[in-house]
Short mmCIF file of C-alpha atoms in Angstrom, two decimals:
data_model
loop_
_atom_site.label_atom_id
_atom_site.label_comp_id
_atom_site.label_asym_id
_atom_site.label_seq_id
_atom_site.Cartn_x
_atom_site.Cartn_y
_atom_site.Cartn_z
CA UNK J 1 -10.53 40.81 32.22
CA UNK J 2 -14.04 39.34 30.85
CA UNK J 3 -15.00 35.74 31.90
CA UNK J 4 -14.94 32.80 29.54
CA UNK J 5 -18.18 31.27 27.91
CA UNK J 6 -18.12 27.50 28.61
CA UNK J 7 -20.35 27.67 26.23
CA UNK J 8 -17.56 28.07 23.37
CA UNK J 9 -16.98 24.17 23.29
CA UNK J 10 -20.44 23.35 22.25
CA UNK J 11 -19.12 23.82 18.64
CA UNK J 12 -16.74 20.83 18.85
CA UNK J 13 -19.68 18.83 19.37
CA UNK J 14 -21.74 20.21 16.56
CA UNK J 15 -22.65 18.26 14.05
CA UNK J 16 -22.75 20.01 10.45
CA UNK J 17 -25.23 18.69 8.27
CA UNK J 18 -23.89 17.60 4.20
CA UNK J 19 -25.72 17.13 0.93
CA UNK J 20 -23.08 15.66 -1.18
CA UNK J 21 -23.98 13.11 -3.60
CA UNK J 22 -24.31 9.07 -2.37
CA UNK J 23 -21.78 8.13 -5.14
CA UNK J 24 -19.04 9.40 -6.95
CA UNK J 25 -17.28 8.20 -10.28
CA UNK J 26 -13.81 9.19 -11.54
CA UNK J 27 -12.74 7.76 -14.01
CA UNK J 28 -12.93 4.07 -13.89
CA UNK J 29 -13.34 4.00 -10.43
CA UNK J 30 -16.26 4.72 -8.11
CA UNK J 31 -17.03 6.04 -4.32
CA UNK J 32 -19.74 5.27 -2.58
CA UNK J 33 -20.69 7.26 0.38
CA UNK J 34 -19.87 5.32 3.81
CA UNK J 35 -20.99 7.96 6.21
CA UNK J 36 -21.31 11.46 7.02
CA UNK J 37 -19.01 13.43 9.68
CA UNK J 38 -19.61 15.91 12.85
CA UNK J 39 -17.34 17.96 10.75
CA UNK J 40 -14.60 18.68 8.85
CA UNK J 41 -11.07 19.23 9.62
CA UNK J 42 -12.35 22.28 11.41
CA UNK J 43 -16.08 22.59 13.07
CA UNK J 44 -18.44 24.14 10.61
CA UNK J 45 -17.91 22.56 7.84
CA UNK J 46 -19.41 19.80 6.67
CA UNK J 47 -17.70 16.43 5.44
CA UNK J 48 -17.96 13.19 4.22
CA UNK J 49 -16.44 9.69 3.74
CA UNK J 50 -16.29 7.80 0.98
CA UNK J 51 -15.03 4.19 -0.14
CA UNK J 52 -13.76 2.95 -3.02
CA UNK J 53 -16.42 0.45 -3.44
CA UNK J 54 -13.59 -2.76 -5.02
CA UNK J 55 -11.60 -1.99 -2.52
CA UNK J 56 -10.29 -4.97 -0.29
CA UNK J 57 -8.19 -6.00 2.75
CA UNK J 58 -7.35 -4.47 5.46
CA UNK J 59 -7.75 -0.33 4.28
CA UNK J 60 -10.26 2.36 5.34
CA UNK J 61 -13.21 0.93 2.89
CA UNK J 62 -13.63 -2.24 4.95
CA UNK J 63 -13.29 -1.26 8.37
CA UNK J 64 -15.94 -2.00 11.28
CA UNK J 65 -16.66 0.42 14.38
CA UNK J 66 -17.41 -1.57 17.36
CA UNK J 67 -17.95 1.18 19.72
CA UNK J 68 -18.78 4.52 18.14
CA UNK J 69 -18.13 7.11 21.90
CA UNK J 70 -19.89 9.91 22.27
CA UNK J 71 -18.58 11.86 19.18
CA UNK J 72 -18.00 9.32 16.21
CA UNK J 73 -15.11 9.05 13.75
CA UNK J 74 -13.90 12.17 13.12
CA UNK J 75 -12.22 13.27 9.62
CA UNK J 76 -8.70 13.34 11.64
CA UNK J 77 -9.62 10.14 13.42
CA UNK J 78 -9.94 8.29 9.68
CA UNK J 79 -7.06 10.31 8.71
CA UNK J 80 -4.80 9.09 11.43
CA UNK J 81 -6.49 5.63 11.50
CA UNK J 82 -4.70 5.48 8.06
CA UNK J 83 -1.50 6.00 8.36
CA UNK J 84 -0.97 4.49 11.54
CA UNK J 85 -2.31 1.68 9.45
CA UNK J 86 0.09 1.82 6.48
CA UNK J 87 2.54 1.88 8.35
CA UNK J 88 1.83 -0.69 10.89
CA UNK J 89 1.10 -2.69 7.44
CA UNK J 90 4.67 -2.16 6.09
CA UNK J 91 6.28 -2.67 8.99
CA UNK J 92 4.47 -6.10 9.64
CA UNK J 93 5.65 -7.21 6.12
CA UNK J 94 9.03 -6.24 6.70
CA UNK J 95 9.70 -7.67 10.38
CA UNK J 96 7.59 -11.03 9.77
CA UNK J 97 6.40 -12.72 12.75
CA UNK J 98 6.77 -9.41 14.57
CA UNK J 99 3.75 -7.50 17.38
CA UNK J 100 3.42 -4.20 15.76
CA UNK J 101 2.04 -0.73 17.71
CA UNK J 102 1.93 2.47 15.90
CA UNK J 103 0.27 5.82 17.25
CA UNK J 104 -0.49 8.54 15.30
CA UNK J 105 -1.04 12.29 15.82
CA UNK J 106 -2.28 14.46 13.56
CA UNK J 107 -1.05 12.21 10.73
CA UNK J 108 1.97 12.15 11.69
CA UNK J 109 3.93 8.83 14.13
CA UNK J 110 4.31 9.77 17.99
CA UNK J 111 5.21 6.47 18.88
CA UNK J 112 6.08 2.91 16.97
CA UNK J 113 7.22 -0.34 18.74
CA UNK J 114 7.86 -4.17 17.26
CA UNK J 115 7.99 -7.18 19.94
CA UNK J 116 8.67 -11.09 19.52
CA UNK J 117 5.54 -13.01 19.11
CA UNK J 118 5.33 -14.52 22.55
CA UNK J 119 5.74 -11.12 24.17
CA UNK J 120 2.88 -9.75 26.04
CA UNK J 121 0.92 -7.21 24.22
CA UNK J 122 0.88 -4.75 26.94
CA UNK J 123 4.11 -4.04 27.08
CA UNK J 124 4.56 -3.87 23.49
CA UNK J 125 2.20 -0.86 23.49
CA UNK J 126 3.53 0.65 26.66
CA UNK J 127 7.16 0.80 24.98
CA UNK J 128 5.31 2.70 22.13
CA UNK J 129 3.97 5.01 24.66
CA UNK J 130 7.26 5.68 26.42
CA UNK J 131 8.61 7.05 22.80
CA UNK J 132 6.68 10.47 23.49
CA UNK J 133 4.40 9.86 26.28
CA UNK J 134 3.61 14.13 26.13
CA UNK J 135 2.53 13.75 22.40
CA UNK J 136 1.11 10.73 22.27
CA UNK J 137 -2.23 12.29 24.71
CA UNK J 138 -5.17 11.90 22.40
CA UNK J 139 -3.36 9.41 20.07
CA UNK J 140 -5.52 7.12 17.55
CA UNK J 141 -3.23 3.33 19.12
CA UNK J 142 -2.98 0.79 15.77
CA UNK J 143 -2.07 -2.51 16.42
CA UNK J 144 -1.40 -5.82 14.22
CA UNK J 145 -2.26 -8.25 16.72
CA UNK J 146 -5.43 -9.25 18.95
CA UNK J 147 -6.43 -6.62 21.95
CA UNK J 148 -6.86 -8.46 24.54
CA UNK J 149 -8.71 -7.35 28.64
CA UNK J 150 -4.69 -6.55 29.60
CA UNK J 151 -3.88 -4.53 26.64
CA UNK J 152 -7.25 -3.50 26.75
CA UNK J 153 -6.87 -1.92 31.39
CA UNK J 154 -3.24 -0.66 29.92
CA UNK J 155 -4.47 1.82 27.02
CA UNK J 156 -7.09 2.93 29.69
CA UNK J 157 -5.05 3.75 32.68
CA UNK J 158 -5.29 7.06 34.56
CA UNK J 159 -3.04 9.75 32.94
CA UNK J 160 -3.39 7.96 29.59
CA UNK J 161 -5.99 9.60 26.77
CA UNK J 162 -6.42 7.42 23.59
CA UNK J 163 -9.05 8.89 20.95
CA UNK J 164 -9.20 5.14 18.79
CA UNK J 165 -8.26 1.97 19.26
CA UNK J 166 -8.08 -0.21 15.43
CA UNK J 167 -7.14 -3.48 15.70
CA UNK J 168 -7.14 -6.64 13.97
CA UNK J 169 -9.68 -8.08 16.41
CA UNK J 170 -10.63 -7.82 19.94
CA UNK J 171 -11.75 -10.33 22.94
CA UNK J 172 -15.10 -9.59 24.59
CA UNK J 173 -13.45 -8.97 27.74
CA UNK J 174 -11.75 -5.90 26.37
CA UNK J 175 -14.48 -4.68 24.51
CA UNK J 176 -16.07 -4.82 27.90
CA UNK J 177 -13.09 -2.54 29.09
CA UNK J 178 -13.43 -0.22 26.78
CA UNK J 179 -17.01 0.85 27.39
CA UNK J 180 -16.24 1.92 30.65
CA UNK J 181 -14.47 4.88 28.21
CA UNK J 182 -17.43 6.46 26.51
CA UNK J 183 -15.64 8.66 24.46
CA UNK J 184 -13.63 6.09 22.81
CA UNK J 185 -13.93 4.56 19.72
CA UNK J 186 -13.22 1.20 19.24
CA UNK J 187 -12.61 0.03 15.22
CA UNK J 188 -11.92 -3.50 14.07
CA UNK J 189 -9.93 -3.86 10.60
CA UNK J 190 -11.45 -5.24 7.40
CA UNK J 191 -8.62 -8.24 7.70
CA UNK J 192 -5.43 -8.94 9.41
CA UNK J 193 -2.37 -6.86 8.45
CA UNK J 194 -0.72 -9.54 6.55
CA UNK J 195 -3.93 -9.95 4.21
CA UNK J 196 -3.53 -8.02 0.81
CA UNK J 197 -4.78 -4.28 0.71
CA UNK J 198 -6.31 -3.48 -2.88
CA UNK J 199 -7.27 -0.20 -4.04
CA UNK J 200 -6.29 1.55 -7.02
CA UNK J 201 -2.82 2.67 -5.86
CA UNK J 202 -3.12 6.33 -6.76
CA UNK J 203 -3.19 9.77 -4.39
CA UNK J 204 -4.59 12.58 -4.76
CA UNK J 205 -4.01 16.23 -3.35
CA UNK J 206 -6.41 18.79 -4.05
CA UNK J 207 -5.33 22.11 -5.41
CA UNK J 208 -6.97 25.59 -6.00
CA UNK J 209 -8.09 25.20 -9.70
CA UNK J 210 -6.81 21.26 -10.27
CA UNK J 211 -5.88 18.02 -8.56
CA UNK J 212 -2.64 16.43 -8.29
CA UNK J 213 -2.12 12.48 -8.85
CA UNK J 214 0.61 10.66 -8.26
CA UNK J 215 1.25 6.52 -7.65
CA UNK J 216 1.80 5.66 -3.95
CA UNK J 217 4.97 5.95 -2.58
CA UNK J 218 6.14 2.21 -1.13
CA UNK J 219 9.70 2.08 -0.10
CA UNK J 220 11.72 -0.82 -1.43
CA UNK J 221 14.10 -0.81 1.83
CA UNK J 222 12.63 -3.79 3.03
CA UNK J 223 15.68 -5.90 4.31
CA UNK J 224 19.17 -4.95 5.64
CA UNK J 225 20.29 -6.08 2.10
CA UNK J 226 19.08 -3.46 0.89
CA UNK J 227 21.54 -0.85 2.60
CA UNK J 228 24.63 0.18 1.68
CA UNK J 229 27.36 1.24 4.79
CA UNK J 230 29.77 3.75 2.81
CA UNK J 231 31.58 4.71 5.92
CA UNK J 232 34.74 3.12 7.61
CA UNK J 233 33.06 2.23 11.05
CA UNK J 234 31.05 -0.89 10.14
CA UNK J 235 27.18 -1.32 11.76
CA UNK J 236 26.53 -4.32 14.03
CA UNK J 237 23.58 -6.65 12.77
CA UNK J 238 21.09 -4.77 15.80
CA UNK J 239 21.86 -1.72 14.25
CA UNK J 240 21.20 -2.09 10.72
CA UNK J 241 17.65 -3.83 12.35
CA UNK J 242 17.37 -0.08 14.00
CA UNK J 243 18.16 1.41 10.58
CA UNK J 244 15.33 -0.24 8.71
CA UNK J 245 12.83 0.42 11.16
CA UNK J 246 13.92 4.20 11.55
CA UNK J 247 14.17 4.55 7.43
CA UNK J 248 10.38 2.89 7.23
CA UNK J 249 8.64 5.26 10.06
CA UNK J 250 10.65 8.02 8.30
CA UNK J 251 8.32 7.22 5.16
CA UNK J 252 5.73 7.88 7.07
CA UNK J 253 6.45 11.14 8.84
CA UNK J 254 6.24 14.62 7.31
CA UNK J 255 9.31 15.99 5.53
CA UNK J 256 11.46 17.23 6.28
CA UNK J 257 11.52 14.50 8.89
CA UNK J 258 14.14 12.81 11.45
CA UNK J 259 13.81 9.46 13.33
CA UNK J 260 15.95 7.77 15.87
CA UNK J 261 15.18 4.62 17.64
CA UNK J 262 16.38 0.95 18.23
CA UNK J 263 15.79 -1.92 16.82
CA UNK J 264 12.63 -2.82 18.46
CA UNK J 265 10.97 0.96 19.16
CA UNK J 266 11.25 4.46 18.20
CA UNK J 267 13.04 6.97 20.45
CA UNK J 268 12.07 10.29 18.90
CA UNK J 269 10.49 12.18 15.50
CA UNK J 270 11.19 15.46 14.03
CA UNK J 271 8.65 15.95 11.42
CA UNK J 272 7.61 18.86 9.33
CA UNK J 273 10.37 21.31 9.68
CA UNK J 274 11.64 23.37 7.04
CA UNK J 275 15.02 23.02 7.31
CA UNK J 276 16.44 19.28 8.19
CA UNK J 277 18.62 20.65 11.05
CA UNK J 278 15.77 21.45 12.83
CA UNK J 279 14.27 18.44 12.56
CA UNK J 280 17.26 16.57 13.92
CA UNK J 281 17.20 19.14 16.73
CA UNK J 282 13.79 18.30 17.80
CA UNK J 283 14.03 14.60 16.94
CA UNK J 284 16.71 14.42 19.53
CA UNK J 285 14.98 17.07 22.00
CA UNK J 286 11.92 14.47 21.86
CA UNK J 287 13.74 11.54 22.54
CA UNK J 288 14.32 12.94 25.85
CA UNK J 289 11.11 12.55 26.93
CA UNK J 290 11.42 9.25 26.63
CA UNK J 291 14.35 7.14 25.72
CA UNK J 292 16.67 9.62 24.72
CA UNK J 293 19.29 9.55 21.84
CA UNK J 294 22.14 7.63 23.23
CA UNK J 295 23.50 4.94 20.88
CA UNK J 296 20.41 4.85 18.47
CA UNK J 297 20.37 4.61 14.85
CA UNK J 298 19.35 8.19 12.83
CA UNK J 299 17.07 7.97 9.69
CA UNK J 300 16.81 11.50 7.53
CA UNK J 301 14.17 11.40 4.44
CA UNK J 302 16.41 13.15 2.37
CA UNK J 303 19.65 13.86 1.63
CA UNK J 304 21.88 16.15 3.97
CA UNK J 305 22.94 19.67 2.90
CA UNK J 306 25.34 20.53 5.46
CA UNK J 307 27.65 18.31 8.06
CA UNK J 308 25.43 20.10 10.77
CA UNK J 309 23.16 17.06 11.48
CA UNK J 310 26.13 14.81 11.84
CA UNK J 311 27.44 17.09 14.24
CA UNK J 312 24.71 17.11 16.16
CA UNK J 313 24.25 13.12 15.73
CA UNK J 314 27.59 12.71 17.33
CA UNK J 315 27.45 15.02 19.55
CA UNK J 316 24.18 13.41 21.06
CA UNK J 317 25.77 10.10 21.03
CA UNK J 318 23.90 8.24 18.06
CA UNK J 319 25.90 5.79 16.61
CA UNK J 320 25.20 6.32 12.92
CA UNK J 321 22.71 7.44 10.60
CA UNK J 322 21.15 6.04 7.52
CA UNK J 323 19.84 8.58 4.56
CA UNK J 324 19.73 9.04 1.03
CA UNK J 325 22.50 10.43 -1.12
CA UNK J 326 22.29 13.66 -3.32
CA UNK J 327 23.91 16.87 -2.16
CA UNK J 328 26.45 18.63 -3.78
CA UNK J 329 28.25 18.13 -0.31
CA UNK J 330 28.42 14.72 0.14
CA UNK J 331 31.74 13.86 0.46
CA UNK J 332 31.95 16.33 2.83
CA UNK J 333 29.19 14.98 4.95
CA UNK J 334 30.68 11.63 5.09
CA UNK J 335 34.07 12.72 5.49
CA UNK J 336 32.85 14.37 8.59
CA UNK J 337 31.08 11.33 9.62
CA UNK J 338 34.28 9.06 9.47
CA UNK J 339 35.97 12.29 11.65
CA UNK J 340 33.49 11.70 14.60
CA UNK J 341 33.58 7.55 14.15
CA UNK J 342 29.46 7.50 13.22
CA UNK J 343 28.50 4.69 10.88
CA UNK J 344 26.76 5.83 7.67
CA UNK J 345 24.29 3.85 5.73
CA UNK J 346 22.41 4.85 2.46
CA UNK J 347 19.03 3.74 0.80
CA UNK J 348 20.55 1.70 -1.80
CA UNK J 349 21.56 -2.09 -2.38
CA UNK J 350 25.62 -2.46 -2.88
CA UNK J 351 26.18 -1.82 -6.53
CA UNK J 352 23.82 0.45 -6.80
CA UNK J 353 23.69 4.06 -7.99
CA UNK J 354 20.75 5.77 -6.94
CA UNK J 355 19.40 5.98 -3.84
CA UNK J 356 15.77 5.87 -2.24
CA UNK J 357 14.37 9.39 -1.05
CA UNK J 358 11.19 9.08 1.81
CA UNK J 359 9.39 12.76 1.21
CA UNK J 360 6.14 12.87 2.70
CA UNK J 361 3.78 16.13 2.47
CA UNK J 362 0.95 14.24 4.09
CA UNK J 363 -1.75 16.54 2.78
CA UNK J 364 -3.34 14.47 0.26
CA UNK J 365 -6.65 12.68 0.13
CA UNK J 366 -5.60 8.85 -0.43
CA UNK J 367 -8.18 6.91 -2.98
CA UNK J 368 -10.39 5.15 -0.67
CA UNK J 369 -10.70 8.14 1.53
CA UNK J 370 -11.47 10.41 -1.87
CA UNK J 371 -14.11 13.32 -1.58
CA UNK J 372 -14.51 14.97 2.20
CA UNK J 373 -15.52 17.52 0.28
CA UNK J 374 -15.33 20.24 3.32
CA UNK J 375 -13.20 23.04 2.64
CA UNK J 376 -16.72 24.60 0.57
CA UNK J 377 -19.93 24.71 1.46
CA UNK J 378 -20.59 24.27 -2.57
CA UNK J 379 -23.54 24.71 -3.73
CA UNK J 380 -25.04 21.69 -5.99
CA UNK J 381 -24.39 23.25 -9.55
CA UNK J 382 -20.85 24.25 -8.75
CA UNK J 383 -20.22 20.69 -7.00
CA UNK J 384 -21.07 18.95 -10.93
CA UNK J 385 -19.29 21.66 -12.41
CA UNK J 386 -16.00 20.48 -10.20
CA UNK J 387 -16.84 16.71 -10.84
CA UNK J 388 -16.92 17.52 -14.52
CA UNK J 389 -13.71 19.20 -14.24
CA UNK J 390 -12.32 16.67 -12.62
CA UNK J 391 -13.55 14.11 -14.56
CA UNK J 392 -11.60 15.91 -17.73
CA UNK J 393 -8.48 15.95 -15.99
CA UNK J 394 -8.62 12.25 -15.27
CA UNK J 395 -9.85 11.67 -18.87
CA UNK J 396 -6.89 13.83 -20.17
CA UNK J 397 -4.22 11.84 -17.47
CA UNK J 398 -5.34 8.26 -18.84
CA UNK J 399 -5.29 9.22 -22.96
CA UNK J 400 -2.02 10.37 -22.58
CA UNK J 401 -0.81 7.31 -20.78
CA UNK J 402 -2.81 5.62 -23.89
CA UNK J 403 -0.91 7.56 -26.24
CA UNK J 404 2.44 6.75 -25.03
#
C-alpha cells in the first residue's frame, strides 16, 4: 500500500495566474474587472470576477471584504455568498421586521432561520445551524442584521467550521473575534437587505457553442394570500407562515428540490435529485439530523407525478404540503391527500388558474458575477473571437425584441 504525499494539498492553495481583459461590454451593459481568483471552480484554472459597473444595493458588485483569511474569496465562496444573499433578501421582504440567517453550500441552502426583532442574534443563527448541523461544516453564514462579539464567539465555537461570514455590518468587537480565525473571511454588504438591489435583471448560462438568457426568476408568493388550500383539512395561520417560508427557500434550492420546516426555520432540503421522490426521501432523512419531520409544512418546486410523496409526507407525520399544480394525476394526488387528512396548498391566489412553478438549475453565471472565464485557458484571439460571438447573439436577442 504506497504512502500518501502531503504534498497533494499544496494545489488547493495555488494560485493560477489570468490575463483576461480589465473590462467587458455586452451589449449595453459593461463589466469591469473587480479581482482575480486562486482559481476556478476547480484548482488550475484560472478565474476572474467581474461587476456590473451600474450596479447598486446590496448585490455582489458592491460588497466590501473586511478580513480576506489566508486563501481569499474563492469562485464558490462568491457563488454561495450570492444566493445565500438572494434569498436572505427575499425572505427579509417577505417576513418584514424579521432576523434573517441563511447558509449556503455549494449553492445550494443547508440551513435558513427567521426570529422576532428583539431576539438575540445568536440563537437565531444557532437554530439555522441545528437544520443540518453535518452539512452545514464549511458553510458561507448570511445574515440581515448586525454581527455582533456574541454572534460573532457562536459562529466560532469548537466543532463549528464557517468559510464566510457577509453581513450587513459588524461591531469592532466581533471583527476582533473573528481574527482569531485566520482562515475566515469576513465580507460586509454594499447596503442593508431592505435597500434596493439594481442590476440588469437578466441570467446567463453558458453553453458549448452559445449562451442562454433568461429574466430572473422572482416568485410572486409573497403573502399567505397568495395560496390557495384545495384540500378538505384546512391549515392553521402558523402553518401557512411555514408554507411561505418552505415555498421561498424552495426557489432557491436545486430542482428537483423538497423543503420542510416551520414557521420560523427550516427542518430539512432535498435538492438536486432526479426524480422528486427522492428528494422528499432525503428531505425527510435530513431533517433527522436536526429537527426532524414531525408536523412541518412540505414545499415541492414542481408539480407531483405520483401520490408517492404524499405517502411518504404522511407517513413521516408532516401535516401538509404546498406545491404547484400540473400533472396529469392531480386529482389523484389530492384525493390521496384528503385519504391520509394532509392539508394541501398550491402556488396560486383563490380564483386563480395557473399556478407558480420554483425550478432552479443553479448553474448559471448571474449578471454582476458575468465572465469567470475558467473552464479555458483561451488564448487571447479566441477570447475576442467568443466576445464577438457573443456580442452577435446579444445584438440578435435585443433586434428581435425591437421588432416585436
Amino acid at each position: 500500500m504506497s504512502k500518501i504525499d502531503k504534498s497533494v494539498r499544496k494545489q488547493y492553495r495555488q494560485k493560477v495566474s489570468e490575463d483576461f481583459p480589465e473590462k467587458i461590454q455586452v451589449g449595453p451593459w459593461e463589466f469591469k474587472k473587480k479581482s482575480s481568483m486562486r482559481y476556478g471552480e476547480n484548482p488550475g484554472y484560472p478565474a476572474a470576477f467581474y461587476q456590473e459597473v451600474n450596479a447598486r444595493g446590496p448585490n455582489m458588485a458592491t460588497l466590501e471584504v473586511l478580513q480576506e483569511g489566508t486563501k481569499g474569496l474563492s469562485y464558490i465562496n462568491v457563488g454561495d455568498m450570492d444566493l445565500g444573499q438572494r434569498l436572505a433578501r427575499k425572505l427579509t421582504q417577505i417576513f418584514k421586521g424579521k432576523k434573517v440567517c441563511v447558509l449556503i453550500k455549494h449553492e445550494m441552502p443547508a440551513g435558513v432561520a427567521l426570529g422576532d426583532n428583539g431576539d438575540d442574534g445568536a440563537e437565531v443563527f444557532t437554530r439555522a445551524w441545528g437544520c443540518d448541523p453535518l452539512s452545514n461544516f464549511g458553510s458561507v453564514d448570511v445574515f440581515n442584521y448586525l454581527v455582533d462579539e456574541k454572534l460573532a464567539n457562536t459562529i466560532i465555537e469548537k466543532g463549528r467550521n464557517v468559510e464566510v461570514v457577509y453581513a450587513p455590518d459588524f461591531t469592532e468587537r466581533a471583527l476582533e473575534v473573528f481574527s482569531q480565525r485566520k482562515v475566515l473571511r469576513v465580507v460586509k454588504m454594499g447596503g442593508r437587505l431592505e435597500d434596493e438591489a439594481v442590476d440588469n435583471g437578466l441570467e446567463f448560462k453558458r453553453v458549448a457553442g452559445g449562451l442562454l438568457v433568461q429574466q430572473r426568476f422572482d416568485s410572486r408568493i409573497v403573502s399567505t394570500n397568495d395560496i390557495e388550500v384545495i384540500s378538505e383539512k384546512q391549515p392553521t395561520d402558523d402553518q401557512k407562515e411555514a408554507a411561505l417560508l418552505a415555498w421561498n427557500v424552495a426557489c432557491f434550492t436545486r430542482s428537483n428540490a423538497i423543503v420542510v420546516g416551520t414557521k420560523d426555520k427550516i427542518h430539512g432540503l432535498g435538492s438536486g435529485q432526479r426524480s422528486r421522490i427522492d428528494a422528499a426521501e432525503d428531505a425527510v432523512r435530513l431533517s433527522r439530523r436536526g429537527y426532524g419531520p414531525e408536523g412541518t409544512i412540505m414545499a415541492s418546486d414542481a408539480f407531483m407525478p405520483f401520490p408517492d410523496v404524499v405517502e411518504l409526507a404522511a407517513a413521516s407525520g408532516i401535516a401538509g404540503i404546498i406545491y404547484p399544480l400540473g400533472s396529469v394525476r392531480d386529482e389523484e394526488v389530492l384525493a390521496r391527500a384528503n385519504e391520509l387528512g394532509l392539508i394541501m396548498m398550491v402556488t396560486r391566489r383563490p380564483g386563480e388558474t395557473d399556478c407558480e412553478r420554483g425550478f432552479l438549475h443553479r448553474y448559471f453565471l448571474p449578471s454582476f458575477f458575468l465572465a469567470f472565464f475558467c473552464l479555458l485557458k483561451l488564448e487571447r484571439q479566441l477570447f475576442y473571437l467568443w466576445l464577438f460571438l457573443l456580442l452577435s447573439i446579444f445584438a440578435s436577442y435585443f433586434f428581435a425584441r425591437f421588432e416585436k
